[in-house]
Amino acid sequence: VKAHRDISPGFGGPALKAYLNAKTAKVNAFLDSYLPEETRAPETLHRAMRYSVFAGGKRIRPIFTVAGAEAVGGCEDRVIPLAAAIELIHAYSLIHDDLPALDDDDYRRGRLSSHKVFGEAIAILAGDALLTKAFELLADRRHFDGVDPALLLDVAKQVGHTAGSTCMVGGQVVDLESEGKEVDLPLLEYIHVNKTGNLIVTSVTSGARLCGANAGHLRRLTRYGECVGLMFQITDDILDVEGARDAMGKEAGADQIRGKATFPGLLGVSESRERAAELTERAIESLQDFGREADPLRALAAYLRDRDR
Ligand code: IPE
Ligand code: IPE
Ligand code: MG
Ligand code: MG
Ligand code: MG
């Protein structure tokens, strides 16, 4: 509740909602024009890629990319392709995350998981193709007009690093290896920061970098992203315990069944909520040197703390 006080009155619920809708529409339009049509061979593969990309995801990572860019005075058009590339990586990660060999979830965003519709082989390959497409996009100069090629290369490296073995994939491995085991708080934080938090940090900072962020901006945006990123996975864990299946579109209670290392599992729901609230406040505090142009980031933090999906 306290965090709400720090948000300017001009950027409350309706303004944030309009902001989210506008940015989502831009990202969706880009993804739709960029991804191969469903009628393009091999059709099954392209249908599977589109099935997961256009499944009603919240698009919070691309929205973070745009909001990070705007916080340093940039404009959305410069970063929409980068934002879309990050969403492609996210989409791939969830297709693979749901596979029987990983979390074995039959539902995602209120619909059957990719492997339930297309079979495991096509789901794996659709994930591969989405991940690859993200880097094809990042290397496509036509979509980054006016961006210094050396900077673009370095941002692509940052995205690759974040998606890789010492960040996202590494976090997923430790998440799997910790199933059914007792995990202490540092290890739990390691899992959450790596499987989820770092991609959120990169979403926020990479957009800002393409728009000329300086070292001070990036330090503060990194801190914001670290707090919001960990908070986001804590709220994901809480929703798995307390969330409504219809709102979330994925099966609740799955973490406990699989013996996952989660915040509610280790600390209980109410202390997990307190942690999420503290992280939200710290995230917003990290932005105190920014002006109104960072209001979307401030509002997003509070919105994600209170989310029901
Ligand atoms: C779910 O991410 C997986 C996590 C990293 C917690 P989101 O909650 O952003 O998934 P969608 O794309 O909105 O469905
Ligand atoms: C997903 O975490 C993290 C990645 C895929 C990188 P979860 O396994 O908790 O996500 P959900 O709950 O299935 O959406
Ligand atoms: Mg998982
Ligand atoms: Mg999962
Ligand atoms: Mg989860």
XYZ file of C-alpha atoms and ligand atoms in Angstrom:
340
model
C 0.000 0.000 0.000
C 2.779 2.388 0.929
C 4.391 2.104 -2.476
C 1.278 3.577 -4.060
C 1.920 6.883 -2.303
C 5.112 7.357 -4.254
C 3.368 7.192 -7.598
C 2.259 10.456 -9.040
C -1.511 10.895 -8.948
C -1.405 11.302 -12.735
C -0.358 7.695 -13.214
C -2.900 5.654 -11.307
C -4.903 2.604 -12.361
C -6.609 3.846 -15.545
C -3.490 5.563 -16.870
C -1.411 2.449 -16.274
C -4.040 0.297 -17.921
C -4.046 2.516 -21.001
C -0.244 2.447 -21.005
C -0.131 -1.359 -20.830
C -2.707 -1.694 -23.604
C -0.909 0.738 -25.879
C 2.508 -0.880 -25.450
C 1.059 -4.380 -25.771
C -0.601 -3.422 -29.055
C 2.699 -2.090 -30.445
C 4.633 -5.189 -29.437
C 1.929 -7.496 -30.779
C 1.806 -5.706 -34.115
C 5.555 -6.011 -34.470
C 5.597 -9.698 -33.525
C 2.756 -10.407 -35.924
C 4.553 -8.787 -38.813
C 7.888 -10.342 -37.901
C 7.013 -13.990 -37.297
C 6.492 -16.289 -40.290
C 2.832 -16.786 -41.235
C 1.076 -19.958 -40.153
C 0.704 -20.891 -43.806
C 4.448 -20.817 -44.317
C 6.098 -24.260 -44.415
C 6.627 -26.044 -42.157
C 3.118 -25.066 -41.123
C 2.969 -27.064 -37.899
C 6.084 -25.371 -36.619
C 4.912 -21.876 -37.470
C 1.499 -22.577 -36.005
C 3.154 -23.745 -32.801
C 5.384 -20.664 -32.631
C 2.406 -18.350 -33.054
C 0.219 -20.398 -30.710
C 2.526 -19.588 -27.802
C 3.510 -16.058 -28.764
C -0.131 -14.985 -29.188
C -1.596 -16.806 -26.217
C -2.474 -13.789 -24.098
C 0.763 -13.348 -22.158
C 0.984 -10.172 -20.089
C 3.947 -8.836 -22.127
C 5.528 -7.426 -19.008
C 9.104 -7.883 -20.251
C 8.617 -5.901 -23.465
C 6.676 -3.302 -21.505
C 9.641 -3.036 -19.118
C 11.899 -2.525 -22.123
C 9.794 0.338 -23.404
C 9.331 1.857 -19.946
C 13.096 1.631 -19.301
C 13.753 3.436 -22.572
C 11.220 6.131 -21.745
C 12.683 6.602 -18.268
C 15.887 7.890 -19.872
C 14.072 10.052 -22.385
C 13.956 7.530 -25.230
C 10.954 6.706 -27.359
C 9.226 3.394 -27.844
C 9.795 3.067 -31.582
C 13.519 2.612 -31.149
C 13.111 -0.348 -28.789
C 10.020 -2.258 -29.967
C 12.093 -4.813 -31.938
C 14.352 -5.353 -28.905
C 11.279 -5.681 -26.684
C 9.827 -8.218 -29.130
C 13.067 -10.222 -29.182
C 12.964 -10.491 -25.390
C 9.348 -11.664 -25.528
C 10.321 -14.363 -28.050
C 12.914 -15.639 -25.572
C 10.330 -15.596 -22.794
C 7.823 -17.482 -24.981
C 10.397 -20.157 -25.787
C 11.345 -20.510 -22.129
C 7.756 -21.231 -21.120
C 7.153 -23.788 -23.887
C 10.167 -25.712 -22.635
C 9.315 -25.049 -18.971
C 5.969 -26.820 -19.418
C 7.414 -29.945 -21.045
C 7.043 -33.267 -19.211
C 10.806 -33.353 -18.650
C 10.662 -30.001 -16.850
C 7.549 -28.830 -14.959
C 5.108 -31.078 -16.814
C 2.279 -28.552 -16.951
C -0.702 -29.202 -19.209
C -2.061 -25.654 -19.138
C -0.602 -22.249 -19.857
C -2.536 -18.979 -20.105
C -5.860 -20.783 -19.953
C -5.099 -23.072 -22.873
C -3.383 -26.391 -23.377
C 0.411 -26.180 -23.282
C 2.273 -26.344 -26.551
C 3.295 -29.992 -26.186
C -0.318 -30.955 -25.422
C -1.448 -29.444 -28.715
C 1.483 -30.099 -31.028
C 3.322 -32.958 -29.334
C 6.638 -32.811 -27.548
C 8.863 -32.815 -30.599
C 7.193 -29.824 -32.225
C 7.005 -27.988 -28.890
C 10.749 -28.415 -28.381
C 11.448 -27.286 -31.921
C 9.052 -24.324 -31.695
C 10.979 -23.218 -28.602
C 14.279 -23.625 -30.439
C 12.965 -21.618 -33.373
C 11.650 -18.777 -31.182
C 14.952 -18.491 -29.321
C 16.877 -18.443 -32.574
C 14.501 -15.921 -34.123
C 15.170 -13.544 -31.243
C 18.854 -13.311 -32.126
C 18.182 -13.118 -35.857
C 16.026 -10.101 -35.032
C 18.650 -8.498 -32.783
C 21.231 -8.870 -35.546
C 18.969 -7.289 -38.163
C 20.176 -3.745 -38.681
C 17.006 -2.782 -40.583
C 15.114 -2.885 -37.297
C 17.617 -0.739 -35.410
C 17.886 2.323 -37.545
C 20.018 4.991 -35.913
C 21.448 2.647 -33.273
C 25.245 2.463 -33.073
C 26.114 -1.074 -34.320
C 28.684 -1.566 -31.560
C 26.061 -0.715 -28.940
C 23.519 -3.042 -30.562
C 26.082 -5.847 -30.569
C 26.760 -5.301 -26.896
C 23.042 -5.251 -26.057
C 22.607 -8.516 -28.004
C 25.449 -9.962 -25.943
C 23.714 -8.864 -22.746
C 20.470 -10.541 -23.864
C 22.336 -13.734 -24.797
C 24.145 -13.793 -21.493
C 20.879 -13.343 -19.599
C 19.146 -16.178 -21.427
C 22.072 -18.559 -21.014
C 23.694 -21.099 -18.740
C 24.831 -18.741 -15.989
C 21.485 -16.916 -15.838
C 18.057 -18.120 -17.018
C 18.846 -21.656 -18.107
C 21.178 -22.083 -15.141
C 18.418 -20.974 -12.770
C 16.040 -23.459 -14.365
C 18.574 -26.249 -13.889
C 18.990 -25.490 -10.188
C 15.181 -25.173 -9.892
C 14.849 -28.714 -11.278
C 17.734 -30.133 -9.263
C 16.231 -28.688 -6.079
C 12.881 -30.428 -6.484
C 12.009 -32.359 -3.353
C 15.034 -31.038 -1.477
C 15.353 -28.661 1.423
C 16.606 -25.382 0.120
C 17.875 -22.436 2.143
C 17.064 -18.799 1.427
C 20.296 -17.942 -0.438
C 19.825 -20.878 -2.815
C 16.152 -20.048 -3.299
C 17.073 -16.464 -4.148
C 19.735 -17.740 -6.531
C 17.104 -19.794 -8.366
C 14.601 -16.958 -8.590
C 17.084 -14.267 -9.542
C 18.499 -16.426 -12.277
C 15.484 -18.173 -13.734
C 13.348 -15.018 -13.754
C 14.913 -11.902 -12.234
C 17.805 -11.351 -14.615
C 15.671 -11.337 -17.752
C 13.593 -8.610 -16.135
C 16.750 -6.617 -15.306
C 17.856 -6.963 -18.909
C 14.410 -6.016 -20.191
C 14.542 -2.722 -18.293
C 18.192 -1.848 -18.880
C 18.618 -2.942 -22.500
C 15.871 -0.612 -23.691
C 17.451 2.233 -21.763
C 20.861 1.420 -23.233
C 19.562 1.701 -26.788
C 18.268 5.144 -25.851
C 21.530 6.513 -24.523
C 21.334 5.699 -20.804
C 24.421 6.758 -18.847
C 26.145 4.766 -16.098
C 24.113 6.405 -13.342
C 20.821 5.653 -15.083
C 21.864 2.052 -15.595
C 22.933 1.584 -11.993
C 19.527 2.734 -10.770
C 17.564 0.845 -13.404
C 19.535 -2.314 -12.637
C 18.682 -1.984 -8.972
C 15.029 -1.393 -9.862
C 15.051 -4.463 -12.128
C 16.705 -6.662 -9.510
C 14.055 -5.784 -6.938
C 11.111 -6.076 -9.322
C 12.516 -9.234 -10.917
C 12.798 -11.118 -7.634
C 9.437 -9.733 -6.504
C 7.859 -10.990 -9.733
C 8.934 -14.580 -9.108
C 7.877 -14.373 -5.448
C 4.396 -13.291 -6.559
C 4.419 -16.112 -9.139
C 5.107 -18.529 -6.264
C 2.364 -16.957 -4.127
C -0.133 -17.204 -6.983
C 0.705 -20.878 -7.343
C -0.492 -21.308 -3.746
C -3.345 -18.840 -3.554
C -4.189 -17.836 -7.086
C -7.396 -18.645 -8.915
C -6.896 -21.009 -11.807
C -9.281 -19.041 -14.028
C -7.422 -15.767 -13.543
C -3.961 -17.291 -13.911
C -4.735 -19.693 -16.724
C -2.334 -22.224 -15.299
C -2.869 -24.958 -12.759
C -2.475 -23.835 -9.128
C -0.759 -26.018 -6.538
C 1.688 -27.450 -9.061
C 4.788 -26.259 -7.183
C 3.885 -28.137 -4.033
C 3.077 -31.301 -5.949
C 6.481 -31.182 -7.624
C 8.309 -30.212 -4.417
C 9.553 -26.949 -5.932
C 11.693 -24.548 -3.960
C 9.404 -21.537 -3.475
C 9.097 -18.535 -1.181
C 5.758 -19.597 0.327
C 7.225 -23.090 0.804
C 10.173 -21.724 2.754
C 8.727 -18.655 4.497
C 4.961 -19.059 4.310
C 2.584 -16.898 2.320
C 2.383 -13.947 4.639
C 6.134 -13.448 5.003
C 6.496 -13.946 1.259
C 3.999 -11.140 0.740
C 6.011 -8.923 3.076
C 9.163 -9.639 1.070
C 7.356 -8.809 -2.150
C 6.113 -5.540 -0.651
C 9.600 -4.595 0.607
C 11.142 -5.334 -2.771
C 8.479 -3.217 -4.447
C 9.286 -0.287 -2.189
C 12.990 -0.697 -2.804
C 12.369 -0.840 -6.534
C 10.443 2.422 -6.453
C 13.049 4.030 -4.186
C 15.749 3.193 -6.719
C 13.989 5.522 -9.136
C 13.956 8.550 -6.884
C 16.387 10.524 -9.039
C 14.152 10.084 -12.073
C 11.285 12.426 -12.830
C 7.790 11.787 -14.134
C 9.218 9.914 -17.113
C 9.789 6.950 -14.765
C 6.181 6.881 -13.527
C 5.311 3.868 -15.700
C 8.136 1.898 -14.029
C 6.926 2.971 -10.586
C 3.340 2.046 -11.377
C 4.381 -1.275 -12.932
C 6.149 -2.330 -9.743
C 3.038 -1.795 -7.624
C 0.806 -3.379 -10.263
C 2.924 -6.541 -10.401
C 3.050 -6.813 -6.631
C -0.775 -6.805 -6.581
C -1.366 -8.927 -9.672
C -3.727 -11.896 -9.782
C -2.315 -13.455 -12.977
C 5.655 -16.693 -16.082
O 5.915 -15.426 -16.624
C 6.934 -17.371 -15.755
C 7.796 -16.643 -14.827
C 9.002 -16.321 -15.141
C 7.318 -16.317 -13.500
P 4.723 -14.428 -16.919
O 3.808 -14.377 -15.740
O 5.292 -13.137 -17.380
O 3.970 -15.157 -18.126
P 2.944 -14.610 -19.218
O 3.748 -14.418 -20.466
O 2.314 -13.337 -18.737
O 1.943 -15.712 -19.362
C 9.499 -20.194 -15.027
O 9.267 -20.323 -13.695
C 10.848 -19.607 -15.273
C 11.296 -19.814 -16.653
C 10.652 -20.490 -17.566
C 12.538 -19.225 -17.020
P 7.997 -21.187 -13.271
O 8.140 -22.597 -13.678
O 7.665 -20.885 -11.856
O 6.862 -20.499 -14.188
P 5.359 -20.988 -14.291
O 4.784 -20.964 -12.898
O 5.389 -22.344 -14.890
O 4.709 -19.949 -15.170
Mg 9.749 -23.929 -13.994
Mg 6.656 -23.841 -14.645
Mg 5.585 -20.699 -11.100
